[in-house]
Amino acid sequence: MRPPKQRVHDWDEFHEHLSESVLRGEGGRCMDCGVPFCHTGIVLNGAASGCPLNNLIPEWNDLVANANWREALTRLVQTNNFPEFTGRVCPAPCEGSCVRGLDNVPVAIKSIECAIADRGFEESWIAPKPPAFRTNRQVAVIGSGPAGLACAAQLNQAGHLVTVFERADRPGGLLMYGIPNMKLDKKLVQRRIDLMAAEGVQFLTNTEVGRDYPTDRLLSTFDAVVLCGGATKPRDLAVENRNLSGIHFAMEFLHSNTKSLLDSNHNDGKYISAKDRDVIVIGGGDTGADCVATALRHGCRSLVQFEILPQPPIARAVTNPWPQWPKIHRTEYAHQEALAVLGRDPREYCVITQGFISDDQKNVKGLQSKQIDWKGSPPKEIAGSERTWPAQLVLLAMGFIGPEKEGLLAQLGVRLTDRGTVYVDENQMTSVPGVFAAGDMERGQSLVVWAIADGRKTAMAVDRYLSHSHKKPAESHEPRTPSAAYAHASSR
């Protein structure tokens, strides 16, 4: 990584590649493993163990160790549509279950993956490959996040005519607007979108199905529909003065920041700024860390991040054995930056928000909190632990509770699970025939790598459905020309 004090002054990626000699050495270390667990992709103790995409990790690590980069890329893209994304933003459950991690540090699998993908683009090994034929079956994919893009890419390669609907002004969903630029450069996201468009996928932006595009038209026009809208309903905080100005959901903050950055390099002022403000981030996950890093780049006055749970242990607990995901204390890129800029780790553990304090203009000016004791069951608030914090900007980053139920889902009348996610059967089909669901909309809030895996799995199910459908397609025709696909995408 670039030094924290240097990178907080720009929005460029903080990632830096390891040298080729180090990467090849890491690939060689992988060969000392007896029985690999890195590719298993199972859930243990509520978290992923190994790669959900079942990436052929030992195979491409061995190829990198022997400097066979092109063949390594061939193996990598057999299971992963977007290694340039996962190599940057995935928390690497593969490394958590790496056998070498039992007696040493895990192999740097994520760094090797990223290097393979980037080299593939640099050498032009990754290039548009339109399908050789078209089935003339029309498929609509609703949402252009990682699940939607993976599903669209797979269905397009199977020869189906795929249209991706995106309600934002740019495709990419979470990848474009939910992850800040310093973590995932948007040029990389746009590069992949352009490549898919050149392969024949159509993108309709600024188009919310159910509002801008009628649901009945969707069902009558397309042979299959895949819902990939994500779990975008944020968890709220029901405390006193919640409606004060200056309290925002994390995605409002991150989305507006990235859009303004891309539109005008922040010159339009159309973003929520943390400059010269006391900022409190409520929530200790990845989204909260991204809010911390963004606020630092704005030039906040002070910064605190609340976590309701206790601080995790430095090493694995007895109840968290290998190959489970190691639930340990980590210092993320954002916390490194806060240490460098503000002189302290911004995280405060076992904190619960009691309410917000208003100024005369109904703006937030502070927050009242209490400490939580987790030793008992149930956990209790600690008497006398009340504290008041200054805050002119509060960001709620407490996760997501499921998909938005209004609009499209309500109009389709799809069945929901007890968790509020979209119900699917063993073939990934919803309760509405011909309508499928993938990613967080069906799984619930999860990782980018799970979304890609779900998108690929659902694409297979849709392809089987279309192959056995009694509805006769029109005559097969030549693939869409890249210019036509991209012009259509750009015109909306």
Tab-separated table of C-alpha atoms in Angstrom:
chain	number	residue	atom	x	y	z
A	1	MET	CA	0.000	0.000	0.000
A	2	ARG	CA	1.000	3.614	-0.474
A	3	PRO	CA	1.927	5.398	2.784
A	4	PRO	CA	-1.212	6.584	4.667
A	5	LYS	CA	-0.094	10.202	5.041
A	6	GLN	CA	0.484	10.394	1.297
A	7	ARG	CA	-2.683	8.729	0.039
A	8	VAL	CA	-5.192	10.699	2.175
A	9	HIS	CA	-4.514	13.726	-0.031
A	10	ASP	CA	-5.958	12.108	-3.161
A	11	TRP	CA	-8.634	9.684	-4.341
A	12	ASP	CA	-6.285	7.337	-6.187
A	13	GLU	CA	-6.148	3.649	-5.298
A	14	PHE	CA	-4.078	2.843	-2.239
A	15	HIS	CA	-3.176	-0.603	-3.655
A	16	GLU	CA	0.306	-1.311	-4.957
A	17	HIS	CA	1.385	-4.583	-6.548
A	18	LEU	CA	3.995	-6.765	-4.932
A	19	SER	CA	7.078	-7.327	-7.061
A	20	GLU	CA	7.020	-10.228	-9.492
A	21	SER	CA	9.700	-12.064	-7.526
A	22	VAL	CA	7.632	-11.831	-4.333
A	23	LEU	CA	4.460	-12.916	-6.136
A	24	ARG	CA	6.213	-15.901	-7.661
A	25	GLY	CA	7.639	-16.765	-4.258
A	26	GLU	CA	4.166	-16.650	-2.732
A	27	GLY	CA	2.857	-18.882	-5.516
A	28	GLY	CA	5.662	-21.324	-4.722
A	29	ARG	CA	4.797	-21.314	-1.016
A	30	CYS	CA	1.307	-22.469	-1.990
A	31	MET	CA	2.846	-25.676	-3.361
A	32	ASP	CA	3.964	-26.673	0.148
A	33	CYS	CA	0.304	-27.257	1.067
A	34	GLY	CA	-0.815	-30.846	1.500
A	35	VAL	CA	-4.590	-30.668	1.038
A	36	PRO	CA	-5.935	-27.231	0.004
A	37	PHE	CA	-8.951	-25.700	1.718
A	38	CYS	CA	-8.641	-22.279	0.046
A	39	HIS	CA	-11.114	-23.089	-2.739
A	40	THR	CA	-13.829	-24.840	-0.694
A	41	GLY	CA	-16.383	-22.007	-0.498
A	42	ILE	CA	-18.423	-23.387	2.399
A	43	VAL	CA	-20.029	-21.597	5.340
A	44	LEU	CA	-18.632	-22.432	8.779
A	45	ASN	CA	-19.810	-20.707	11.954
A	46	GLY	CA	-21.768	-18.165	9.905
A	47	ALA	CA	-18.913	-17.037	7.652
A	48	ALA	CA	-17.300	-18.110	4.390
A	49	SER	CA	-14.452	-20.582	4.583
A	50	GLY	CA	-12.517	-20.694	1.354
A	51	CYS	CA	-13.470	-19.090	-1.936
A	52	PRO	CA	-17.219	-18.997	-2.725
A	53	LEU	CA	-16.313	-19.024	-6.433
A	54	ASN	CA	-14.307	-22.227	-5.963
A	55	ASN	CA	-11.395	-20.536	-7.703
A	56	LEU	CA	-8.644	-22.904	-8.864
A	57	ILE	CA	-6.213	-21.223	-6.505
A	58	PRO	CA	-3.419	-23.826	-6.247
A	59	GLU	CA	-3.454	-24.215	-10.019
A	60	TRP	CA	-2.945	-20.548	-10.865
A	61	ASN	CA	-0.559	-20.042	-7.959
A	62	ASP	CA	1.653	-22.792	-9.372
A	63	LEU	CA	1.490	-21.222	-12.831
A	64	VAL	CA	2.521	-17.831	-11.413
A	65	ALA	CA	5.372	-19.477	-9.518
A	66	ASN	CA	6.598	-20.723	-12.893
A	67	ALA	CA	6.024	-17.343	-14.614
A	68	ASN	CA	3.220	-18.723	-16.795
A	69	TRP	CA	0.992	-15.686	-16.347
A	70	ARG	CA	-1.232	-16.130	-19.381
A	71	GLU	CA	-2.184	-19.674	-18.465
A	72	ALA	CA	-2.742	-18.508	-14.890
A	73	LEU	CA	-5.264	-15.985	-16.223
A	74	THR	CA	-6.988	-18.719	-18.238
A	75	ARG	CA	-7.497	-20.755	-15.062
A	76	LEU	CA	-8.578	-17.718	-13.046
A	77	VAL	CA	-11.333	-16.581	-15.409
A	78	GLN	CA	-12.785	-20.081	-15.612
A	79	THR	CA	-14.471	-19.409	-12.270
A	80	ASN	CA	-14.302	-15.636	-11.742
A	81	ASN	CA	-15.743	-13.074	-14.163
A	82	PHE	CA	-14.192	-10.072	-12.429
A	83	PRO	CA	-10.860	-10.875	-10.741
A	84	GLU	CA	-9.828	-7.217	-11.023
A	85	PHE	CA	-12.626	-6.444	-8.525
A	86	THR	CA	-12.270	-9.353	-6.098
A	87	GLY	CA	-8.493	-8.941	-6.118
A	88	ARG	CA	-9.083	-5.500	-4.607
A	89	VAL	CA	-12.206	-5.569	-2.444
A	90	CYS	CA	-12.704	-9.185	-1.348
A	91	PRO	CA	-11.783	-9.834	2.323
A	92	ALA	CA	-10.110	-13.041	1.081
A	93	PRO	CA	-11.804	-15.929	2.897
A	94	CYS	CA	-9.413	-18.068	0.835
A	95	GLU	CA	-6.519	-16.745	2.904
A	96	GLY	CA	-8.435	-17.379	6.123
A	97	SER	CA	-8.530	-21.091	5.264
A	98	CYS	CA	-5.029	-21.295	3.734
A	99	VAL	CA	-3.176	-24.349	5.075
A	100	ARG	CA	0.108	-22.408	5.196
A	101	GLY	CA	-1.604	-20.083	7.661
A	102	LEU	CA	-1.603	-22.856	10.258
A	103	ASP	CA	2.124	-22.484	10.933
A	104	ASN	CA	3.002	-19.308	9.039
A	105	VAL	CA	1.316	-16.325	7.383
A	106	PRO	CA	-1.199	-17.317	4.678
A	107	VAL	CA	-0.173	-17.186	1.046
A	108	ALA	CA	-0.937	-13.749	-0.484
A	109	ILE	CA	-3.679	-15.216	-2.683
A	110	LYS	CA	-5.596	-11.970	-3.123
A	111	SER	CA	-2.485	-10.070	-4.250
A	112	ILE	CA	-1.632	-12.795	-6.772
A	113	GLU	CA	-5.193	-12.748	-8.140
A	114	CYS	CA	-5.117	-8.983	-8.586
A	115	ALA	CA	-1.747	-9.120	-10.312
A	116	ILE	CA	-2.919	-11.825	-12.736
A	117	ALA	CA	-6.008	-9.800	-13.679
A	118	ASP	CA	-4.162	-6.517	-14.109
A	119	ARG	CA	-1.512	-8.183	-16.215
A	120	GLY	CA	-4.254	-9.702	-18.353
A	121	PHE	CA	-5.539	-6.229	-19.218
A	122	GLU	CA	-2.060	-4.751	-19.660
A	123	GLU	CA	-1.095	-7.482	-22.126
A	124	SER	CA	-4.518	-7.307	-23.877
A	125	TRP	CA	-5.170	-10.933	-23.004
A	126	ILE	CA	-8.538	-9.774	-21.672
A	127	ALA	CA	-10.465	-8.438	-24.664
A	128	PRO	CA	-14.079	-8.454	-25.892
A	129	LYS	CA	-15.256	-11.911	-26.978
A	130	PRO	CA	-18.815	-11.710	-28.360
A	131	PRO	CA	-20.628	-15.056	-28.501
A	132	ALA	CA	-20.416	-16.987	-31.741
A	133	PHE	CA	-24.205	-17.266	-32.099
A	134	ARG	CA	-27.416	-15.806	-30.686
A	135	THR	CA	-30.411	-17.747	-29.371
A	136	ASN	CA	-32.637	-14.685	-29.725
A	137	ARG	CA	-33.934	-15.233	-26.190
A	138	GLN	CA	-34.355	-11.923	-24.369
A	139	VAL	CA	-33.265	-11.682	-20.725
A	140	ALA	CA	-33.628	-8.668	-18.435
A	141	VAL	CA	-31.228	-8.291	-15.516
A	142	ILE	CA	-32.427	-5.759	-12.941
A	143	GLY	CA	-29.432	-4.204	-11.199
A	144	SER	CA	-25.835	-3.859	-12.354
A	145	GLY	CA	-23.943	-4.723	-9.188
A	146	PRO	CA	-21.592	-7.725	-9.024
A	147	ALA	CA	-24.426	-10.307	-9.117
A	148	GLY	CA	-26.161	-8.606	-12.034
A	149	LEU	CA	-22.968	-8.143	-14.025
A	150	ALA	CA	-21.854	-11.751	-13.481
A	151	CYS	CA	-25.283	-13.090	-14.445
A	152	ALA	CA	-25.411	-10.841	-17.516
A	153	ALA	CA	-21.909	-11.817	-18.625
A	154	GLN	CA	-22.643	-15.542	-18.381
A	155	LEU	CA	-26.012	-15.331	-20.146
A	156	ASN	CA	-24.538	-13.188	-22.900
A	157	GLN	CA	-21.778	-15.730	-23.493
A	158	ALA	CA	-24.482	-18.407	-23.735
A	159	GLY	CA	-25.865	-16.441	-26.687
A	160	HIS	CA	-28.890	-14.822	-25.079
A	161	LEU	CA	-29.757	-11.162	-25.642
A	162	VAL	CA	-29.203	-9.475	-22.278
A	163	THR	CA	-30.405	-6.044	-21.199
A	164	VAL	CA	-29.216	-4.727	-17.815
A	165	PHE	CA	-31.409	-2.123	-16.123
A	166	GLU	CA	-29.753	0.297	-13.692
A	167	ARG	CA	-31.565	3.119	-11.884
A	168	ALA	CA	-28.388	5.142	-11.286
A	169	ASP	CA	-26.729	7.237	-13.973
A	170	ARG	CA	-23.799	4.822	-14.314
A	171	PRO	CA	-23.732	1.006	-14.367
A	172	GLY	CA	-21.860	-0.888	-11.679
A	173	GLY	CA	-24.145	-0.706	-8.657
A	174	LEU	CA	-22.189	-1.264	-5.454
A	175	LEU	CA	-18.944	-1.449	-7.423
A	176	MET	CA	-19.472	2.015	-8.887
A	177	TYR	CA	-21.084	3.969	-6.062
A	178	GLY	CA	-20.916	1.853	-2.893
A	179	ILE	CA	-17.134	1.397	-2.740
A	180	PRO	CA	-14.983	4.551	-2.741
A	181	ASN	CA	-12.545	5.238	-5.563
A	182	MET	CA	-9.379	4.771	-3.474
A	183	LYS	CA	-10.461	1.190	-2.789
A	184	LEU	CA	-11.707	0.408	-6.315
A	185	ASP	CA	-10.861	2.834	-9.108
A	186	LYS	CA	-13.992	3.549	-11.136
A	187	LYS	CA	-11.989	3.476	-14.349
A	188	LEU	CA	-11.646	-0.264	-13.757
A	189	VAL	CA	-15.384	-0.663	-13.298
A	190	GLN	CA	-16.107	1.344	-16.444
A	191	ARG	CA	-13.502	-0.665	-18.352
A	192	ARG	CA	-15.371	-3.863	-17.537
A	193	ILE	CA	-18.737	-2.298	-18.416
A	194	ASP	CA	-17.322	-1.176	-21.772
A	195	LEU	CA	-15.956	-4.665	-22.409
A	196	MET	CA	-19.349	-6.252	-21.694
A	197	ALA	CA	-21.074	-3.703	-23.932
A	198	ALA	CA	-18.616	-4.558	-26.714
A	199	GLU	CA	-19.618	-8.197	-26.253
A	200	GLY	CA	-23.263	-7.299	-26.794
A	201	VAL	CA	-24.741	-6.631	-23.359
A	202	GLN	CA	-27.052	-3.609	-23.352
A	203	PHE	CA	-27.121	-1.243	-20.366
A	204	LEU	CA	-30.095	1.017	-19.668
A	205	THR	CA	-29.157	3.556	-16.997
A	206	ASN	CA	-31.398	6.095	-15.232
A	207	THR	CA	-34.095	3.434	-15.591
A	208	GLU	CA	-35.888	2.145	-12.498
A	209	VAL	CA	-38.105	-0.772	-13.420
A	210	GLY	CA	-41.528	-0.278	-11.896
A	211	ARG	CA	-41.277	3.478	-12.188
A	212	ASP	CA	-39.510	4.485	-15.427
A	213	TYR	CA	-40.111	1.138	-17.139
A	214	PRO	CA	-43.489	-0.572	-16.559
A	215	THR	CA	-43.430	-3.978	-14.900
A	216	ASP	CA	-46.039	-5.426	-17.271
A	217	ARG	CA	-43.900	-4.351	-20.222
A	218	LEU	CA	-40.915	-6.100	-18.619
A	219	LEU	CA	-42.798	-9.387	-18.304
A	220	SER	CA	-44.229	-9.224	-21.818
A	221	THR	CA	-40.976	-8.219	-23.545
A	222	PHE	CA	-38.465	-10.593	-21.968
A	223	ASP	CA	-38.330	-14.384	-21.886
A	224	ALA	CA	-36.747	-14.322	-18.433
A	225	VAL	CA	-36.088	-11.718	-15.751
A	226	VAL	CA	-33.351	-11.818	-13.100
A	227	LEU	CA	-33.684	-9.647	-9.993
A	228	CYS	CA	-30.261	-8.451	-8.824
A	229	GLY	CA	-31.216	-5.252	-7.007
A	230	GLY	CA	-29.206	-6.012	-3.885
A	231	ALA	CA	-30.042	-5.632	-0.202
A	232	THR	CA	-30.183	-1.853	-0.282
A	233	LYS	CA	-32.517	-1.069	2.625
A	234	PRO	CA	-30.236	0.245	5.399
A	235	ARG	CA	-30.651	-0.547	9.085
A	236	ASP	CA	-31.867	2.584	10.861
A	237	LEU	CA	-31.417	3.868	14.396
A	238	ALA	CA	-34.631	4.541	16.336
A	239	VAL	CA	-33.382	7.013	18.930
A	240	GLU	CA	-34.284	10.537	20.018
A	241	ASN	CA	-33.732	13.294	17.425
A	242	ARG	CA	-32.940	10.819	14.638
A	243	ASN	CA	-34.431	13.222	12.061
A	244	LEU	CA	-31.988	16.060	12.694
A	245	SER	CA	-30.146	17.502	9.717
A	246	GLY	CA	-26.610	16.142	9.403
A	247	ILE	CA	-27.503	12.479	10.089
A	248	HIS	CA	-27.159	10.357	6.958
A	249	PHE	CA	-27.049	6.744	5.917
A	250	ALA	CA	-23.558	5.689	4.879
A	251	MET	CA	-24.560	5.011	1.275
A	252	GLU	CA	-25.947	8.539	0.878
A	253	PHE	CA	-22.521	9.812	1.916
A	254	LEU	CA	-20.478	7.416	-0.215
A	255	HIS	CA	-22.690	7.602	-3.318
A	256	SER	CA	-22.826	11.398	-3.426
A	257	ASN	CA	-19.076	11.622	-2.864
A	258	THR	CA	-18.162	9.271	-5.714
A	259	LYS	CA	-20.701	10.766	-8.123
A	260	SER	CA	-19.399	14.288	-7.482
A	261	LEU	CA	-15.815	13.054	-7.848
A	262	LEU	CA	-16.570	11.444	-11.212
A	263	ASP	CA	-18.771	14.287	-12.469
A	264	SER	CA	-16.608	17.244	-11.512
A	265	ASN	CA	-13.701	16.239	-9.256
A	266	HIS	CA	-15.872	17.599	-6.398
A	267	ASN	CA	-16.104	21.041	-7.998
A	268	ASP	CA	-19.908	20.907	-8.221
A	269	GLY	CA	-20.243	20.681	-4.421
A	270	LYS	CA	-23.015	18.092	-4.794
A	271	TYR	CA	-21.857	15.798	-2.040
A	272	ILE	CA	-22.092	15.480	1.740
A	273	SER	CA	-18.873	17.004	3.030
A	274	ALA	CA	-17.083	16.171	6.273
A	275	LYS	CA	-14.711	19.128	5.981
A	276	ASP	CA	-14.036	20.852	9.334
A	277	ARG	CA	-16.711	18.756	11.046
A	278	ASP	CA	-16.672	16.435	14.027
A	279	VAL	CA	-17.717	13.149	12.447
A	280	ILE	CA	-19.154	10.040	14.091
A	281	VAL	CA	-19.519	6.819	12.108
A	282	ILE	CA	-21.898	4.321	13.701
A	283	GLY	CA	-21.020	0.797	12.580
A	284	GLY	CA	-17.744	-1.093	12.553
A	285	GLY	CA	-17.827	-2.979	9.255
A	286	ASP	CA	-16.283	-2.346	5.842
A	287	THR	CA	-18.831	0.343	4.958
A	288	GLY	CA	-18.028	2.188	8.174
A	289	ALA	CA	-14.314	1.990	7.380
A	290	ASP	CA	-14.980	3.437	3.915
A	291	CYS	CA	-16.831	6.334	5.569
A	292	VAL	CA	-13.826	6.922	7.841
A	293	ALA	CA	-11.420	7.025	4.880
A	294	THR	CA	-13.707	9.362	2.920
A	295	ALA	CA	-14.160	11.762	5.851
A	296	LEU	CA	-10.396	11.930	6.330
A	297	ARG	CA	-9.942	12.918	2.686
A	298	HIS	CA	-12.523	15.677	3.091
A	299	GLY	CA	-10.522	17.106	5.988
A	300	CYS	CA	-12.737	16.389	8.999
A	301	ARG	CA	-11.909	18.022	12.338
A	302	SER	CA	-12.314	14.883	14.456
A	303	LEU	CA	-13.441	11.340	13.795
A	304	VAL	CA	-14.889	8.517	15.892
A	305	GLN	CA	-16.242	5.142	14.786
A	306	PHE	CA	-18.648	3.309	17.097
A	307	GLU	CA	-18.877	-0.470	17.292
A	308	ILE	CA	-21.520	-1.997	19.542
A	309	LEU	CA	-19.607	-5.292	19.897
A	310	PRO	CA	-16.423	-5.866	21.937
A	311	GLN	CA	-13.026	-5.587	20.295
A	312	PRO	CA	-12.112	-8.934	18.684
A	313	PRO	CA	-9.063	-10.825	19.945
A	314	ILE	CA	-5.656	-10.377	18.324
A	315	ALA	CA	-5.414	-14.110	17.595
A	316	ARG	CA	-8.050	-16.765	16.916
A	317	ALA	CA	-10.216	-17.687	19.882
A	318	VAL	CA	-10.553	-21.356	20.820
A	319	THR	CA	-14.129	-21.207	19.554
A	320	ASN	CA	-12.934	-19.925	16.162
A	321	PRO	CA	-10.581	-22.642	14.850
A	322	TRP	CA	-9.059	-22.936	11.392
A	323	PRO	CA	-10.388	-23.205	8.658
A	324	GLN	CA	-13.166	-20.873	9.848
A	325	TRP	CA	-12.894	-17.214	8.893
A	326	PRO	CA	-10.582	-15.719	11.576
A	327	LYS	CA	-12.661	-13.310	13.668
A	328	ILE	CA	-9.722	-11.251	14.878
A	329	HIS	CA	-8.854	-7.596	15.356
A	330	ARG	CA	-7.801	-6.015	12.068
A	331	THR	CA	-6.503	-2.553	11.272
A	332	GLU	CA	-8.052	-1.707	7.904
A	333	TYR	CA	-6.680	0.826	5.440
A	334	ALA	CA	-8.966	3.539	6.850
A	335	HIS	CA	-7.805	2.967	10.412
A	336	GLN	CA	-4.180	3.125	9.299
A	337	GLU	CA	-4.963	6.493	7.765
A	338	ALA	CA	-6.706	7.765	10.896
A	339	LEU	CA	-3.699	6.736	12.975
A	340	ALA	CA	-1.386	8.611	10.609
A	341	VAL	CA	-3.521	11.756	10.334
A	342	LEU	CA	-5.270	12.051	13.705
A	343	GLY	CA	-2.833	10.109	15.848
A	344	ARG	CA	-5.337	7.518	17.078
A	345	ASP	CA	-7.423	4.568	15.975
A	346	PRO	CA	-10.953	6.015	15.651
A	347	ARG	CA	-12.762	2.901	16.862
A	348	GLU	CA	-14.670	2.831	20.137
A	349	TYR	CA	-16.029	-0.553	21.182
A	350	CYS	CA	-19.083	-1.599	23.236
A	351	VAL	CA	-20.827	1.705	22.503
A	352	ILE	CA	-24.575	2.174	22.061
A	353	THR	CA	-26.121	5.424	20.826
A	354	GLN	CA	-28.793	6.816	23.159
A	355	GLY	CA	-29.826	9.874	21.158
A	356	PHE	CA	-28.751	12.966	19.244
A	357	ILE	CA	-28.475	16.566	20.418
A	358	SER	CA	-29.920	19.440	18.362
A	359	ASP	CA	-28.808	23.012	17.876
A	360	ASP	CA	-31.249	25.906	17.402
A	361	GLN	CA	-31.577	25.171	13.666
A	362	LYS	CA	-32.483	21.464	14.000
A	363	ASN	CA	-28.954	20.422	13.024
A	364	VAL	CA	-27.164	17.683	14.891
A	365	LYS	CA	-24.482	19.040	17.197
A	366	GLY	CA	-23.790	16.062	19.411
A	367	LEU	CA	-24.478	12.479	20.371
A	368	GLN	CA	-25.175	10.779	23.698
A	369	SER	CA	-23.867	7.267	24.238
A	370	LYS	CA	-23.489	4.518	26.837
A	371	GLN	CA	-21.162	1.560	27.224
A	372	ILE	CA	-22.410	-2.017	26.923
A	373	ASP	CA	-21.284	-4.911	29.121
A	374	TRP	CA	-21.248	-8.098	27.033
A	375	LYS	CA	-20.134	-10.450	29.810
A	376	GLY	CA	-23.643	-11.249	30.975
A	377	SER	CA	-26.628	-12.623	29.091
A	378	PRO	CA	-28.339	-10.555	27.925
A	379	PRO	CA	-25.763	-7.745	27.653
A	380	LYS	CA	-26.481	-4.702	29.817
A	381	GLU	CA	-25.905	-0.969	29.636
A	382	ILE	CA	-23.306	0.134	32.176
A	383	ALA	CA	-24.677	2.598	34.694
A	384	GLY	CA	-22.735	5.851	34.872
A	385	SER	CA	-21.093	5.309	31.457
A	386	GLU	CA	-23.006	8.119	29.749
A	387	ARG	CA	-20.949	10.312	27.476
A	388	THR	CA	-21.630	13.231	25.143
A	389	TRP	CA	-19.711	13.536	21.881
A	390	PRO	CA	-19.520	16.559	19.560
A	391	ALA	CA	-20.818	15.780	16.067
A	392	GLN	CA	-21.999	17.888	13.146
A	393	LEU	CA	-22.046	14.860	10.812
A	394	VAL	CA	-23.253	11.390	11.777
A	395	LEU	CA	-23.047	8.480	9.328
A	396	LEU	CA	-25.141	5.348	9.914
A	397	ALA	CA	-23.210	2.312	8.670
A	398	MET	CA	-24.975	-0.487	10.517
A	399	GLY	CA	-25.559	-2.780	7.564
A	400	PHE	CA	-28.616	-3.597	5.491
A	401	ILE	CA	-31.805	-5.450	6.348
A	402	GLY	CA	-32.762	-6.641	2.864
A	403	PRO	CA	-34.094	-5.479	-0.492
A	404	GLU	CA	-36.483	-2.584	-0.951
A	405	LYS	CA	-39.993	-4.056	-0.867
A	406	GLU	CA	-41.762	-1.146	-2.553
A	407	GLY	CA	-41.901	-0.659	-6.301
A	408	LEU	CA	-40.799	-3.589	-8.436
A	409	LEU	CA	-41.038	-6.383	-5.847
A	410	ALA	CA	-44.500	-5.288	-4.771
A	411	GLN	CA	-45.670	-4.959	-8.377
A	412	LEU	CA	-44.336	-8.398	-9.292
A	413	GLY	CA	-45.883	-9.904	-6.171
A	414	VAL	CA	-42.908	-12.183	-5.513
A	415	ARG	CA	-42.884	-14.218	-2.330
A	416	LEU	CA	-40.507	-13.106	0.418
A	417	THR	CA	-38.748	-15.162	3.075
A	418	ASP	CA	-39.061	-14.656	6.827
A	419	ARG	CA	-35.861	-12.579	6.573
A	420	GLY	CA	-37.459	-10.251	4.033
A	421	THR	CA	-35.329	-11.462	1.121
A	422	VAL	CA	-36.724	-12.748	-2.174
A	423	TYR	CA	-37.677	-16.416	-2.025
A	424	VAL	CA	-36.227	-18.701	-4.704
A	425	ASP	CA	-36.611	-22.432	-5.320
A	426	GLU	CA	-33.847	-24.918	-6.076
A	427	ASN	CA	-33.614	-23.440	-9.585
A	428	GLN	CA	-33.186	-19.857	-8.354
A	429	MET	CA	-36.705	-19.038	-9.608
A	430	THR	CA	-38.986	-16.802	-7.555
A	431	SER	CA	-42.675	-17.508	-6.971
A	432	VAL	CA	-43.351	-15.780	-10.319
A	433	PRO	CA	-42.635	-18.103	-13.301
A	434	GLY	CA	-39.749	-16.904	-15.438
A	435	VAL	CA	-38.533	-14.446	-12.791
A	436	PHE	CA	-35.293	-15.351	-10.986
A	437	ALA	CA	-33.241	-13.691	-8.245
A	438	ALA	CA	-29.545	-13.599	-7.406
A	439	GLY	CA	-27.097	-11.959	-5.035
A	440	ASP	CA	-27.960	-9.960	-1.931
A	441	MET	CA	-31.591	-9.561	-2.983
A	442	GLU	CA	-31.970	-13.307	-2.418
A	443	ARG	CA	-29.082	-14.076	-0.038
A	444	GLY	CA	-29.149	-10.955	2.121
A	445	GLN	CA	-26.212	-8.624	2.755
A	446	SER	CA	-23.014	-10.436	1.849
A	447	LEU	CA	-19.673	-10.236	0.026
A	448	VAL	CA	-18.938	-9.237	-3.569
A	449	VAL	CA	-17.491	-12.702	-4.157
A	450	TRP	CA	-20.738	-14.366	-3.038
A	451	ALA	CA	-22.683	-12.032	-5.351
A	452	ILE	CA	-20.562	-13.073	-8.339
A	453	ALA	CA	-20.973	-16.744	-7.422
A	454	ASP	CA	-24.745	-16.325	-7.084
A	455	GLY	CA	-24.950	-14.462	-10.404
A	456	ARG	CA	-23.114	-17.269	-12.178
A	457	LYS	CA	-25.278	-19.968	-10.557
A	458	THR	CA	-28.483	-18.147	-11.473
A	459	ALA	CA	-27.312	-17.651	-15.056
A	460	MET	CA	-26.973	-21.428	-15.378
A	461	ALA	CA	-30.509	-21.861	-14.047
A	462	VAL	CA	-31.899	-19.258	-16.457
A	463	ASP	CA	-30.089	-20.884	-19.385
A	464	ARG	CA	-31.625	-24.269	-18.487
A	465	TYR	CA	-35.054	-22.649	-18.210
A	466	LEU	CA	-34.757	-20.969	-21.596
A	467	SER	CA	-33.495	-24.169	-23.196
A	468	HIS	CA	-36.614	-26.040	-22.034
A	469	SER	CA	-39.096	-23.211	-22.510
A	470	HIS	CA	-42.023	-23.954	-24.824
A	471	LYS	CA	-42.060	-20.387	-26.077
A	472	LYS	CA	-40.517	-20.518	-29.549
A	473	PRO	CA	-37.822	-17.870	-30.139
A	474	ALA	CA	-37.410	-15.924	-33.327
A	475	GLU	CA	-34.771	-17.056	-35.795
A	476	SER	CA	-31.209	-16.884	-34.559
A	477	HIS	CA	-29.193	-13.970	-35.867
A	478	GLU	CA	-25.700	-12.530	-35.786
A	479	PRO	CA	-24.368	-11.019	-32.545
A	480	ARG	CA	-25.117	-7.373	-31.858
A	481	THR	CA	-22.355	-5.136	-33.066
A	482	PRO	CA	-20.328	-3.526	-30.282
A	483	SER	CA	-21.177	-0.053	-31.529
A	484	ALA	CA	-24.923	-0.731	-31.436
A	485	ALA	CA	-24.809	-2.214	-27.942
A	486	TYR	CA	-22.770	0.651	-26.567
A	487	ALA	CA	-24.760	3.353	-28.337
A	488	HIS	CA	-27.929	1.951	-26.824
A	489	ALA	CA	-26.289	1.969	-23.415
A	490	SER	CA	-25.077	5.519	-23.821
A	491	SER	CA	-28.321	6.957	-25.105
A	492	ARG	CA	-30.396	6.458	-21.976
